CSV table of C-alpha atoms and ligand atoms in Angstrom, one decimal:
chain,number,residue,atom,x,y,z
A,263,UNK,CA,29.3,19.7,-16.6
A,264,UNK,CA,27.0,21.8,-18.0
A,265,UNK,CA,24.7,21.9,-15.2
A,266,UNK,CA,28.1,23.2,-12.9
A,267,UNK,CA,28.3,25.8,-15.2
A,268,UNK,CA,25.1,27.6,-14.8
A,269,UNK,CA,25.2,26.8,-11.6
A,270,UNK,CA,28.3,28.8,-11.0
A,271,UNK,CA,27.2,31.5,-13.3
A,272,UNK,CA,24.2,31.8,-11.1
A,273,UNK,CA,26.1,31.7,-7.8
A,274,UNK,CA,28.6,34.3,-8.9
A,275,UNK,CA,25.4,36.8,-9.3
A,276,UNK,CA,23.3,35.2,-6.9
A,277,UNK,CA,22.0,37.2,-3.5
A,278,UNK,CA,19.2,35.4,-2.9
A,279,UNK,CA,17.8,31.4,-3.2
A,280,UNK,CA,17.8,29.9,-6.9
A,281,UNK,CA,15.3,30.3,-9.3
A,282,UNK,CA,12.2,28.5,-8.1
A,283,UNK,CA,12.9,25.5,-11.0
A,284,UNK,CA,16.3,25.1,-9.9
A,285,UNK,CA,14.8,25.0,-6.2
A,286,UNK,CA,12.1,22.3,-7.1
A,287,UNK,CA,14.8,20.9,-9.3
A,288,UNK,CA,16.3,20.3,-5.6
A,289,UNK,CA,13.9,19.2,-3.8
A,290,UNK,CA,13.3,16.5,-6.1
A,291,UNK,CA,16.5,15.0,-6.6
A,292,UNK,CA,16.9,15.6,-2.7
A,293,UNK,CA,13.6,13.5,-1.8
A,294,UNK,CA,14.7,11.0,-4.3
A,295,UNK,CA,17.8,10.3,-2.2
A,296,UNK,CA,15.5,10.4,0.9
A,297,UNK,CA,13.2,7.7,-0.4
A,298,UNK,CA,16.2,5.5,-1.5
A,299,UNK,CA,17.6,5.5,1.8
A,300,UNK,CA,14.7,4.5,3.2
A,301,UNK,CA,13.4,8.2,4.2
A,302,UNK,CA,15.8,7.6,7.1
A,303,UNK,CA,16.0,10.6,10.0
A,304,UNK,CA,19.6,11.7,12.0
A,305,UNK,CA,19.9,11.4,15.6
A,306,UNK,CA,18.6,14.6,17.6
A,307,UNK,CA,22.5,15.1,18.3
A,308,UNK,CA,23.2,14.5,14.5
A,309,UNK,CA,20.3,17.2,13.3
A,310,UNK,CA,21.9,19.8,16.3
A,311,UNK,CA,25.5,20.0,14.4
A,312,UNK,CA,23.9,19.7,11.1
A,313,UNK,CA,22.1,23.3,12.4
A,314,UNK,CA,25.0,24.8,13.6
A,315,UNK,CA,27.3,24.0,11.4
A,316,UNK,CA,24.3,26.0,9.1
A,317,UNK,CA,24.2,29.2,12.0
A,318,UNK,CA,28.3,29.5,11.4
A,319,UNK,CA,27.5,29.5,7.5
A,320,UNK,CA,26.7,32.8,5.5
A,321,UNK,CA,24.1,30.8,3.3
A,322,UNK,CA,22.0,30.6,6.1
A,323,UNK,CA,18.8,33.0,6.3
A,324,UNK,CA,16.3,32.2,9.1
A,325,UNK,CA,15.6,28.8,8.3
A,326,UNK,CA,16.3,29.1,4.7
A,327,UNK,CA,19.6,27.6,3.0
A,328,UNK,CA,20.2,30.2,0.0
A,329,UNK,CA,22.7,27.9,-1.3
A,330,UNK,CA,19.6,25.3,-2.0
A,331,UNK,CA,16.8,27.0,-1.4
A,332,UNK,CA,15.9,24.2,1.2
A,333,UNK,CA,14.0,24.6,4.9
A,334,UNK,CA,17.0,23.8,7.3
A,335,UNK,CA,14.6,22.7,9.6
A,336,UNK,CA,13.2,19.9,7.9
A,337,UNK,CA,16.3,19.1,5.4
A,338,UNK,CA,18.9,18.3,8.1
A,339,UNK,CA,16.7,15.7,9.6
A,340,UNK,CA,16.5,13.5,6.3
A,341,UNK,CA,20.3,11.1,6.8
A,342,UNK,CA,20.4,11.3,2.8
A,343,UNK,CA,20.4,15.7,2.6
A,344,UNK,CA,23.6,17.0,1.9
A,345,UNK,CA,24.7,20.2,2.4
A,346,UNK,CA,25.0,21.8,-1.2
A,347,UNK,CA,28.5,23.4,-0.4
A,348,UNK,CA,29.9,19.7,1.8
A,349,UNK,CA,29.6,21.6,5.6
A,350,UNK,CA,27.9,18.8,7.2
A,351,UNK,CA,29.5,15.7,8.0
A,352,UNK,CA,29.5,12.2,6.2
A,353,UNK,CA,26.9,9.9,8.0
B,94,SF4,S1,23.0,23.6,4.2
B,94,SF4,FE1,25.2,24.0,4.0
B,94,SF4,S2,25.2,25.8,2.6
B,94,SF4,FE2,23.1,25.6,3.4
B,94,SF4,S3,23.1,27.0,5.2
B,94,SF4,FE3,23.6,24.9,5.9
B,94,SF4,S4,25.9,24.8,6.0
B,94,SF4,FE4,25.3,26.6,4.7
């Protein structure tokens, strides 16, 4: 609850990516879920709509997800990333 709240506050000011503990804070918990699904990989066709769905989305700058703070390129190949704001689809 908490946590939604900053996070919130932040986004409602927020042009760039998060603070660099929030970002590490995400990369953590995201390679956590990585390693618990068995650092499984998408499908080449599964990673290509994963990165468009990213070009159609205003968080997107080069290969940096603002929302995150993640590298697009290597975070939509991991099946257990998520999309911070939902985009991509369930696997
Ligand atoms: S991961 Fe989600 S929020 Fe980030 S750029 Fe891609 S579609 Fe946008």
């Amino acid at each position: 609850m908490t946590e939604r709240l900053i996070d919130r506050k932040m986004s409602a000011k927020a042009t760039g990516p998060p603070s660099l503990p929030r970002q590490a804070w995400n990369l953590a918990s995201a390679l956590a879920g990585f390693v618990a699904d068995g650092c499984r990989t998408v499908t080449a066709e599964e990673y290509r709509r994963r990165l468009e769905v990213c070009d159609a989305c205003g968080e997107r700058r080069g290969d940096r997800c603002l929302k995150c703070g993640c590298r697009l390129s290597l975070k939509a190949r991991g099946r257990a990333f998520r999309c911070p704001l939902g985009k991509w689809e369930e696997l």
